[in-house]
PDB file of C-alpha atoms in Angstrom:
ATOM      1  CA  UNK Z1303     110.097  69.910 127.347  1.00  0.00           C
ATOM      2  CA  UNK Z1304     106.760  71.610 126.868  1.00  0.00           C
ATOM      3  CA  UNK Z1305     108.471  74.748 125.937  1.00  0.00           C
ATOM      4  CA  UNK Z1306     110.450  73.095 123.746  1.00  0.00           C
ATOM      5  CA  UNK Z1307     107.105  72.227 121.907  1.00  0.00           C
ATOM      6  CA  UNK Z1308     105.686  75.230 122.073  1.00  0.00           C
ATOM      7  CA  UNK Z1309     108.619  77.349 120.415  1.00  0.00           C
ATOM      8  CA  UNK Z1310     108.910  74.621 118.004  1.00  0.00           C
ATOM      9  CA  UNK Z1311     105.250  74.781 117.003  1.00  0.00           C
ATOM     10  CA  UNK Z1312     105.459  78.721 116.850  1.00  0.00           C
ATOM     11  CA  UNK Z1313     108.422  78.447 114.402  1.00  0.00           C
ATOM     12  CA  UNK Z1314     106.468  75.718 112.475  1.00  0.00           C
ATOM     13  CA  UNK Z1315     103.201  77.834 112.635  1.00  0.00           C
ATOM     14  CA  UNK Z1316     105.500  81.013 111.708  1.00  0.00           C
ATOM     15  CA  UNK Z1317     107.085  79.446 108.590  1.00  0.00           C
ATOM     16  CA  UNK Z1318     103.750  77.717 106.629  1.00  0.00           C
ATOM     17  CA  UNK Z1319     101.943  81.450 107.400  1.00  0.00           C
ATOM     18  CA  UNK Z1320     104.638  82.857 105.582  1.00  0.00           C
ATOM     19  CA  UNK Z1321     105.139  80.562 103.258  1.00  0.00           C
ATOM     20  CA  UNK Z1322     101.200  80.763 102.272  1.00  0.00           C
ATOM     21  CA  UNK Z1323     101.464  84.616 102.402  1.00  0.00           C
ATOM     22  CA  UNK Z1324     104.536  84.478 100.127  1.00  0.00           C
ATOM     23  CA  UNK Z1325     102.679  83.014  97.694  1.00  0.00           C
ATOM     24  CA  UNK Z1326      99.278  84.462  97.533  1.00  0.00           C
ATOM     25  CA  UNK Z1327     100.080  87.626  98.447  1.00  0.00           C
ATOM     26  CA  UNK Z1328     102.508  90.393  97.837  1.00  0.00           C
ATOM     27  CA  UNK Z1329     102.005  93.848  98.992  1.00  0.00           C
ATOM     28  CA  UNK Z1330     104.596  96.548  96.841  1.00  0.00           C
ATOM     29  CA  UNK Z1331     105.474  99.643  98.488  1.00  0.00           C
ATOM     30  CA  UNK Z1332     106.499 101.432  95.191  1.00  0.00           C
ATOM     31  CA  UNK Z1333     104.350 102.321  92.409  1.00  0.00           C
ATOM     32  CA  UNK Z1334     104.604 104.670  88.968  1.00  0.00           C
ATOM     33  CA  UNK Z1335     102.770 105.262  85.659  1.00  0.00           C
ATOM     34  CA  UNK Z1336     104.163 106.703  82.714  1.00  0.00           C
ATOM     35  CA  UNK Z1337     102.245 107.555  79.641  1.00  0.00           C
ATOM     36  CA  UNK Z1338     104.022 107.712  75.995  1.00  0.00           C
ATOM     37  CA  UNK Z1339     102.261 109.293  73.320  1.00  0.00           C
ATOM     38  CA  UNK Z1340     104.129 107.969  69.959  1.00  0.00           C
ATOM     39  CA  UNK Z1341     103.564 109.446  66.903  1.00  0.00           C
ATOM     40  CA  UNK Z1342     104.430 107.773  63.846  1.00  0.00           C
ATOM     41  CA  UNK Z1343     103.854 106.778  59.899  1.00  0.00           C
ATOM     42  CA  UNK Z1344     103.746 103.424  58.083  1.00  0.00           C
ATOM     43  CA  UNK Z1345     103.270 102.246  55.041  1.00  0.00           C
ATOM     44  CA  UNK Z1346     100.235 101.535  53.501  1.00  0.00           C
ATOM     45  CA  UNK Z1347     101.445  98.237  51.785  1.00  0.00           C
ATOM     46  CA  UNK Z1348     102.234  96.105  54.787  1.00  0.00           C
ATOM     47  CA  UNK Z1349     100.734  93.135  55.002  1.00  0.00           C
ATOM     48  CA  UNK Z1350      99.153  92.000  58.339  1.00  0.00           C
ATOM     49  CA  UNK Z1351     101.965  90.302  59.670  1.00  0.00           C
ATOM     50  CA  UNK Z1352     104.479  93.465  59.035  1.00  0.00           C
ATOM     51  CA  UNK Z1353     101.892  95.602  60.261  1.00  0.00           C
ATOM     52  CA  UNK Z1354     102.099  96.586  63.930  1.00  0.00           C
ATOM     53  CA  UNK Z1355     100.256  94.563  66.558  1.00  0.00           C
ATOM     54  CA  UNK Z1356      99.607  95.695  69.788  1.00  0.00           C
ATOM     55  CA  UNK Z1357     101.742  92.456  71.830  1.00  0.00           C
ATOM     56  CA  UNK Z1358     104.880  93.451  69.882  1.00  0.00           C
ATOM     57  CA  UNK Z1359     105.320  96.853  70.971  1.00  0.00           C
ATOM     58  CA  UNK Z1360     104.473  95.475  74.325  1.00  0.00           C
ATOM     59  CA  UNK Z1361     107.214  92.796  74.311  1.00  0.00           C
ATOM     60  CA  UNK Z1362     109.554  95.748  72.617  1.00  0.00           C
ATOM     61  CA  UNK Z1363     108.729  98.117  76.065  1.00  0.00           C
ATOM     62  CA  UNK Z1364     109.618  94.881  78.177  1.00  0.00           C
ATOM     63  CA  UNK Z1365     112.583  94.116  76.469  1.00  0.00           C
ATOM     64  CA  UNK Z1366     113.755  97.637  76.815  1.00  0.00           C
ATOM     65  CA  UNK Z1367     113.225  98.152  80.588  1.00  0.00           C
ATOM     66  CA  UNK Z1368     114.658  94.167  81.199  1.00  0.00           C
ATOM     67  CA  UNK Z1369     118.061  95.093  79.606  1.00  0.00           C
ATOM     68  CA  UNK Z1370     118.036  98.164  81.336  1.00  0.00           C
ATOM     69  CA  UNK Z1371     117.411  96.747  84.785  1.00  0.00           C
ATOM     70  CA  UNK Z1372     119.425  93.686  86.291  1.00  0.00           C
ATOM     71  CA  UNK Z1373     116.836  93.638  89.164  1.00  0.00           C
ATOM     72  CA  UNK Z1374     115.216  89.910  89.904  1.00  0.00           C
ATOM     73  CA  UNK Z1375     111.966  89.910  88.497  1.00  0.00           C
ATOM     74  CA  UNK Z1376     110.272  88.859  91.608  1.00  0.00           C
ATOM     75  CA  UNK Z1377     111.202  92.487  93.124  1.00  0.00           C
ATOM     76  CA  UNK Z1378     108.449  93.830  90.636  1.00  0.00           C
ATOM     77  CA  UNK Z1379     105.679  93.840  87.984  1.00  0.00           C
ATOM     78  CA  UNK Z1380     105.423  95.835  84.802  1.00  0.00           C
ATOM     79  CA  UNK Z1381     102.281  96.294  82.981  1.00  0.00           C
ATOM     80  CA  UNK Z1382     102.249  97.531  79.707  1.00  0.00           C
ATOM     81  CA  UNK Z1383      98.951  98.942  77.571  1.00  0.00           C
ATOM     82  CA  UNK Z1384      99.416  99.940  74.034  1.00  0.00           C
ATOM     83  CA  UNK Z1385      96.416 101.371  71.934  1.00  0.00           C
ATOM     84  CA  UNK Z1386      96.645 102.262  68.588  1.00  0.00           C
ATOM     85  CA  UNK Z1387      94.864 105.791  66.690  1.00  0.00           C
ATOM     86  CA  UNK Z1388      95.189 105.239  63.036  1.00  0.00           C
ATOM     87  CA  UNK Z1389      94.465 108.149  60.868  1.00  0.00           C
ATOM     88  CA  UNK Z1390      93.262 107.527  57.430  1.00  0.00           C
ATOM     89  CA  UNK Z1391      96.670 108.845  55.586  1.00  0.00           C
ATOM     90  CA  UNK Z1392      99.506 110.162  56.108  1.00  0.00           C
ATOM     91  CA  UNK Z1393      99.437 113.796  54.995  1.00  0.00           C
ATOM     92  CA  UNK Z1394     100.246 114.499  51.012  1.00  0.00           C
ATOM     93  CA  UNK Z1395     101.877 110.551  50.563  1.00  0.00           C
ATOM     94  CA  UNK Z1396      98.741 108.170  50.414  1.00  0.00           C
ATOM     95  CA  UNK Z1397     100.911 105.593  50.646  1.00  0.00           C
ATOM     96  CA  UNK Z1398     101.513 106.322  54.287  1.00  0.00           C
ATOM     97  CA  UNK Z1399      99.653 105.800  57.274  1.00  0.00           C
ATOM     98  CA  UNK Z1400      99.488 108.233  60.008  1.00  0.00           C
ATOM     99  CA  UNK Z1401      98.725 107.202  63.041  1.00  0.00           C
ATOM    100  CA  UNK Z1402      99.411 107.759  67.195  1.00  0.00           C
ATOM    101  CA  UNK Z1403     100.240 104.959  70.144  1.00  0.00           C
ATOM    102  CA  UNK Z1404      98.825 105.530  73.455  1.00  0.00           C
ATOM    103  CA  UNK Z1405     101.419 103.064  75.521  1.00  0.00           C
ATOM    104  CA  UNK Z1406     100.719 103.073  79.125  1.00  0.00           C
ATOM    105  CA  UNK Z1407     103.761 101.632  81.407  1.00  0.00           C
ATOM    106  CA  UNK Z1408     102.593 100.756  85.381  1.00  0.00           C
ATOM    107  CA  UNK Z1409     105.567  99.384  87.455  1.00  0.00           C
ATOM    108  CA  UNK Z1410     105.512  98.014  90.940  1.00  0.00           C
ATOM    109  CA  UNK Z1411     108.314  97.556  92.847  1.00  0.00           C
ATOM    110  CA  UNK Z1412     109.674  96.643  96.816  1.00  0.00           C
ATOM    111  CA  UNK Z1413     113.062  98.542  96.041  1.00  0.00           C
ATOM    112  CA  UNK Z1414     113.429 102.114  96.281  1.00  0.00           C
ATOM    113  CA  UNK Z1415     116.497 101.989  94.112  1.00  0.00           C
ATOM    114  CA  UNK Z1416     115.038 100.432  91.446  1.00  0.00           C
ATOM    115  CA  UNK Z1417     111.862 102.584  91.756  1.00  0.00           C
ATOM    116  CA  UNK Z1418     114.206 105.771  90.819  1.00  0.00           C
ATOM    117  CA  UNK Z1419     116.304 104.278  88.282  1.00  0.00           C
ATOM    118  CA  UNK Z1420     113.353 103.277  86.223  1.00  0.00           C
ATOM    119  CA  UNK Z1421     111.165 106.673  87.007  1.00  0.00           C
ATOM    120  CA  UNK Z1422     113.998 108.506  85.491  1.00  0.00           C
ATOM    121  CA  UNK Z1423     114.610 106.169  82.392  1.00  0.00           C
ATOM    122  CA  UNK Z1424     111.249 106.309  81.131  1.00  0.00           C
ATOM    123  CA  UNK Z1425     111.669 110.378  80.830  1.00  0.00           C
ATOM    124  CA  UNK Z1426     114.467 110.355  79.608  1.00  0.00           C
ATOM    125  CA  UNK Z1427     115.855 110.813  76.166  1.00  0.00           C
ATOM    126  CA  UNK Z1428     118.235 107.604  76.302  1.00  0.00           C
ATOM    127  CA  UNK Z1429     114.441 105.582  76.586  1.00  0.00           C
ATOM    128  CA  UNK Z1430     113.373 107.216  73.497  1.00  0.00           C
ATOM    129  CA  UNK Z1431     116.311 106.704  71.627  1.00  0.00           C
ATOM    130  CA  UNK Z1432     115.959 103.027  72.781  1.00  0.00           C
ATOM    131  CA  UNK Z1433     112.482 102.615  71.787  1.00  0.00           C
ATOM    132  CA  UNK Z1434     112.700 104.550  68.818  1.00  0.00           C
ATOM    133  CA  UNK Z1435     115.941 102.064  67.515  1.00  0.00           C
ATOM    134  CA  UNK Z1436     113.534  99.270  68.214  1.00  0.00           C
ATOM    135  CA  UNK Z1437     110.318 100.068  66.367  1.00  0.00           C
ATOM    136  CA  UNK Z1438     112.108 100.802  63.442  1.00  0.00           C
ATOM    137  CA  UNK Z1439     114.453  98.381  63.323  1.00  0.00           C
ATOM    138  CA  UNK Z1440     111.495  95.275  63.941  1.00  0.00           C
ATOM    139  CA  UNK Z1441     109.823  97.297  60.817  1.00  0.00           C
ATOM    140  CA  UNK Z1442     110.871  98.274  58.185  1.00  0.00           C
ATOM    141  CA  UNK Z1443     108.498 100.391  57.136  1.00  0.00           C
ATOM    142  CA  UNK Z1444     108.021 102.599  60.322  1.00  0.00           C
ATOM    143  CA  UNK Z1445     109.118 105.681  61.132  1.00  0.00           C
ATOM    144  CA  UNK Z1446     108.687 107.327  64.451  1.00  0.00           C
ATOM    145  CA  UNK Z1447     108.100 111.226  64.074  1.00  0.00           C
ATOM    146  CA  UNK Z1448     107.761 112.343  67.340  1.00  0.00           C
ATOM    147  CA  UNK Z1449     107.589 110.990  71.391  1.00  0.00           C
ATOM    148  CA  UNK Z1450     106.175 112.553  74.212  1.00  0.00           C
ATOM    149  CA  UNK Z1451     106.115 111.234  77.739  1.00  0.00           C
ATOM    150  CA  UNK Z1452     104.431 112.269  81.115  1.00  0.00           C
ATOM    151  CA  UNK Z1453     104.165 110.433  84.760  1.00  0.00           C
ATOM    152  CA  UNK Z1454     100.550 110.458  85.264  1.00  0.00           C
ATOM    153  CA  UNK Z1455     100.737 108.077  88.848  1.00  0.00           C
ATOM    154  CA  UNK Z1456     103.701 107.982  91.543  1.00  0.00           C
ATOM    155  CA  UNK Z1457     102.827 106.053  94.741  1.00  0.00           C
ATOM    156  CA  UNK Z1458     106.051 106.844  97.244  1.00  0.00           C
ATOM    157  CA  UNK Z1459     106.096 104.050  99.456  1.00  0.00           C
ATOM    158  CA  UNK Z1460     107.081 104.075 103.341  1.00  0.00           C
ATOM    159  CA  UNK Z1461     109.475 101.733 104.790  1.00  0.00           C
ATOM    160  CA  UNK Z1462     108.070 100.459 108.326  1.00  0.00           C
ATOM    161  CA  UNK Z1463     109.056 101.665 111.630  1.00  0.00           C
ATOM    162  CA  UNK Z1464     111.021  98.830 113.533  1.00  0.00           C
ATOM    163  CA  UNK Z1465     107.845  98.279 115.954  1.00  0.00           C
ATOM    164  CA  UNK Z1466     105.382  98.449 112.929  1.00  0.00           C
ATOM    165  CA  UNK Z1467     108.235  95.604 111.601  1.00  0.00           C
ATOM    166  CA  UNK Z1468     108.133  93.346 114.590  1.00  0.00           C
ATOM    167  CA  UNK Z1469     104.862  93.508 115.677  1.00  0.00           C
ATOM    168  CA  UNK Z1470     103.054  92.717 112.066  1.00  0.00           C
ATOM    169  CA  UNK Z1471     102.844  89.359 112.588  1.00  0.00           C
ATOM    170  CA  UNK Z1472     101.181  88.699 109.425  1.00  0.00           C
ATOM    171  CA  UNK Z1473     104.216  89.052 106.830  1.00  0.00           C
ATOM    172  CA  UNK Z1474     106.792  88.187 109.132  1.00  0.00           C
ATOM    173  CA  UNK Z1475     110.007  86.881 107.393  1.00  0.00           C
ATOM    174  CA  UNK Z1476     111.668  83.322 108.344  1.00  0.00           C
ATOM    175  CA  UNK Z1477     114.238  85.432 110.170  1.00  0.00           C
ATOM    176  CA  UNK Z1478     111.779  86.644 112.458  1.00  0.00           C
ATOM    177  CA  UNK Z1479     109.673  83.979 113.341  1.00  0.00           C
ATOM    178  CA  UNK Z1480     113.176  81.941 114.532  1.00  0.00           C
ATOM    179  CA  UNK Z1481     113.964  85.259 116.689  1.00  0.00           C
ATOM    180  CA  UNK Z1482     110.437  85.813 118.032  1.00  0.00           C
ATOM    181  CA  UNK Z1483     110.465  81.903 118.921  1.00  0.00           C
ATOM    182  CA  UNK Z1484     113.913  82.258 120.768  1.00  0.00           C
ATOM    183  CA  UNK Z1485     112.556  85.447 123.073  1.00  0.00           C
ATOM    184  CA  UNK Z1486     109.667  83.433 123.519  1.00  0.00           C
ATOM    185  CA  UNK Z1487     111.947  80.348 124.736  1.00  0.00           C
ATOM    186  CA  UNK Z1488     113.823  82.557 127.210  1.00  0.00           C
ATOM    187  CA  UNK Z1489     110.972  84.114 128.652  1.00  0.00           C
ATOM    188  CA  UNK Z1490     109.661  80.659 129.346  1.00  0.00           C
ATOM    189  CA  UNK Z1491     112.679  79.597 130.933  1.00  0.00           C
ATOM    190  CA  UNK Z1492     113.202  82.832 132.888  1.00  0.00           C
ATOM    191  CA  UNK Z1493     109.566  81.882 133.970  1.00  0.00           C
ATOM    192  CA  UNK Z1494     110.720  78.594 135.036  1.00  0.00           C
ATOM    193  CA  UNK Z1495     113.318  79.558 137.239  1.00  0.00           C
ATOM    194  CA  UNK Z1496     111.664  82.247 138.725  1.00  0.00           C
ATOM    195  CA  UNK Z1497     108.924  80.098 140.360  1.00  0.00           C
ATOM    196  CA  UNK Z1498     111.303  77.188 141.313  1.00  0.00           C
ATOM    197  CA  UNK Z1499     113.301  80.128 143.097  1.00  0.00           C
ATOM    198  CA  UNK Z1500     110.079  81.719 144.759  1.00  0.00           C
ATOM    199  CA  UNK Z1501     108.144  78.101 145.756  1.00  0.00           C
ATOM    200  CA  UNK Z1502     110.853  75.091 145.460  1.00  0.00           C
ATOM    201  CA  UNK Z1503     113.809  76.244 147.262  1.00  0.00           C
ATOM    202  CA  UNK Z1504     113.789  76.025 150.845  1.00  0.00           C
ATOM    203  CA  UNK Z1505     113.158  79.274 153.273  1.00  0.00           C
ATOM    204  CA  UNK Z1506     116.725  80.721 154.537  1.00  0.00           C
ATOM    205  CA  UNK Z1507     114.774  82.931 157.265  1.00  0.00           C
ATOM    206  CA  UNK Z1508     115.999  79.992 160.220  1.00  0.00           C
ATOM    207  CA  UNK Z1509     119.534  81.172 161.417  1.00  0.00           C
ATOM    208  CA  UNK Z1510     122.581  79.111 161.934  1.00  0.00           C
ATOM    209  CA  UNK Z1511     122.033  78.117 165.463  1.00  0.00           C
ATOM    210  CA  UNK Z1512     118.485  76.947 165.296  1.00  0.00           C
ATOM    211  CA  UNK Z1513     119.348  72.954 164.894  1.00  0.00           C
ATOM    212  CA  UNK Z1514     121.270  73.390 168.382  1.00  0.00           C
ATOM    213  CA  UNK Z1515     119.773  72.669 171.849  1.00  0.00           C
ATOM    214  CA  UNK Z1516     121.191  75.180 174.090  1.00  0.00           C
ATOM    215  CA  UNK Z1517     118.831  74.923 176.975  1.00  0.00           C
ATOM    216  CA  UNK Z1518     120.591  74.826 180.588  1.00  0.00           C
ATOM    217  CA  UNK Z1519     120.032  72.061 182.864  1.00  0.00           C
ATOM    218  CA  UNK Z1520     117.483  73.241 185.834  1.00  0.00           C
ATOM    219  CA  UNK Z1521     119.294  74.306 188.727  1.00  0.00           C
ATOM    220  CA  UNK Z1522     118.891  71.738 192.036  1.00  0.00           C
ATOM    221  CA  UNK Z1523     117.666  73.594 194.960  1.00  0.00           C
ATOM    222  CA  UNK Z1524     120.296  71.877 197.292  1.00  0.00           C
ATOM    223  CA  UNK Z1525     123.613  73.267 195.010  1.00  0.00           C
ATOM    224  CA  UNK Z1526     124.294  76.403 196.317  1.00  0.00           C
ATOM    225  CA  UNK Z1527     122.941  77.393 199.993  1.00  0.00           C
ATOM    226  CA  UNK Z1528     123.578  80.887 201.719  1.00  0.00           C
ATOM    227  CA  UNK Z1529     125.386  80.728 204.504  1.00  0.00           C
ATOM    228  CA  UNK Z1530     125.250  83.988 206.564  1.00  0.00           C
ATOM    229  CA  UNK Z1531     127.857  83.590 208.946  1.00  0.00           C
ATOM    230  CA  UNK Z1532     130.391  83.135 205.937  1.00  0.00           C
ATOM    231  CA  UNK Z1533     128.311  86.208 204.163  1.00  0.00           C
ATOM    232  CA  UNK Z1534     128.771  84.365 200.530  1.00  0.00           C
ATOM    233  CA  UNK Z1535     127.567  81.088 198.847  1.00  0.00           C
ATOM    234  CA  UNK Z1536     128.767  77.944 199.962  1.00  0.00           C
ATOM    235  CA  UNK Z1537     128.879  74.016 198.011  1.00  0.00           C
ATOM    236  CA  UNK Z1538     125.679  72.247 198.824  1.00  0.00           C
ATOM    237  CA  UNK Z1539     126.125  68.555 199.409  1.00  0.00           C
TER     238      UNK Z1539
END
């Protein structure tokens, strides 16, 4: 009964540390920047609202990657920074507006396959062609000249030996906490046994004719008398 308890209040104690760690905490194993440098003309004549706002083209990166990727969103986190480096015009048109995008793209991920799809989308040229189809056709008055792209951070993550697994108590998974509680359980019991075997059972050293009086009778003196003539033992009366 009292190891009955005690497994039960491991797997308890094992599930709400989990629980809590699930959601405060989530440690990613995979990690990459990309940096796009955008360059591109507008026209001078937009009004505010046409003109390009730095949220947009980050919703238009996100939308991108999402429809690209069928992963669940709580196997990683994309960060997106755009800023904008407007030049004055926009060569021998004054009607245009040169100008550059600095868009910085961090994504953090627990799954390796995901980490390598997405590592070599953002390079390549079916990204650009992607992005490129979206600026312009979300305005009108864009134009995207030219896109250049370089990884600037890759942080290869390690998957944990089996020990390093079982013995990191900290992030340990439902699955583990019902399997640690079970070893526990059987240890216990083996434990159990073990001394009512070495301190309960009764001792087996005594052999199988200890419980039986075999002592002889003593022998009367008168019994048996030696009678020299006859050279032998004769019947005392």
């Amino acid at each position: 009964m009292v190891s009955f308890l005690l497994v039960l209040l491991l797997c308890t104690a094992g599930y709400i540390c989990n629980a809590q760690t699930e959601t405060t905490v989530n440690y990613w194993d995979y990690k990459f920047a990309v940096q796009l440098t955008v360059q591109y003309t507008i026209s001078s004549n937009v009004s505010y609202n046409e003109s390009l706002q730095t949220h947009d083209v980050e919703d238009d990166v996100l939308l991108i990657i999402g429809n690209e990727s069928m992963i669940d969103a709580t196997q990683h986190r994309i960060y997106v920074n755009v800023h904008f480096i407007v030049s004055e015009s926009g060569g021998d048109d004054t009607h245009l507006i040169a100008g550059q995008m600095i868009i910085n793209i961090t994504i953090w991920s627990n799954d390796q396959e995901f980490f390598s799809e997405m590592q070599t989308f953002l390079v390549s040229e079916d990204f650009k062609d992607a992005f490129e189809l979206e600026m312009e056709s979300n305005y009108d008055s864009l134009t995207i000249a030219e896109i250049d792209h370089a990884i600037i951070d890759v942080h290869h993550g390690h998957d944990p030996s089996i020990w390093q697994q079982w013995t990191d108590f900290k992030n340990y998974s439902n699955f583990q906490w019902i399997v640690f509680s079970a070893v526990v359980l059987l240890f216990l019991v083996a434990c159990c046994c073990l001394g009512y075997c070495c301190c309960c059972r009764p001792s087996k050293q005594s052999g199988r004719y200890d419980h039986v009086d075999v002592q002889m009778p003593p022998m009367q003196a008168d019994v048996y008398a030696y009678d020299h003539d006859v050279h032998g033992y004769q019947g005392g009366t």
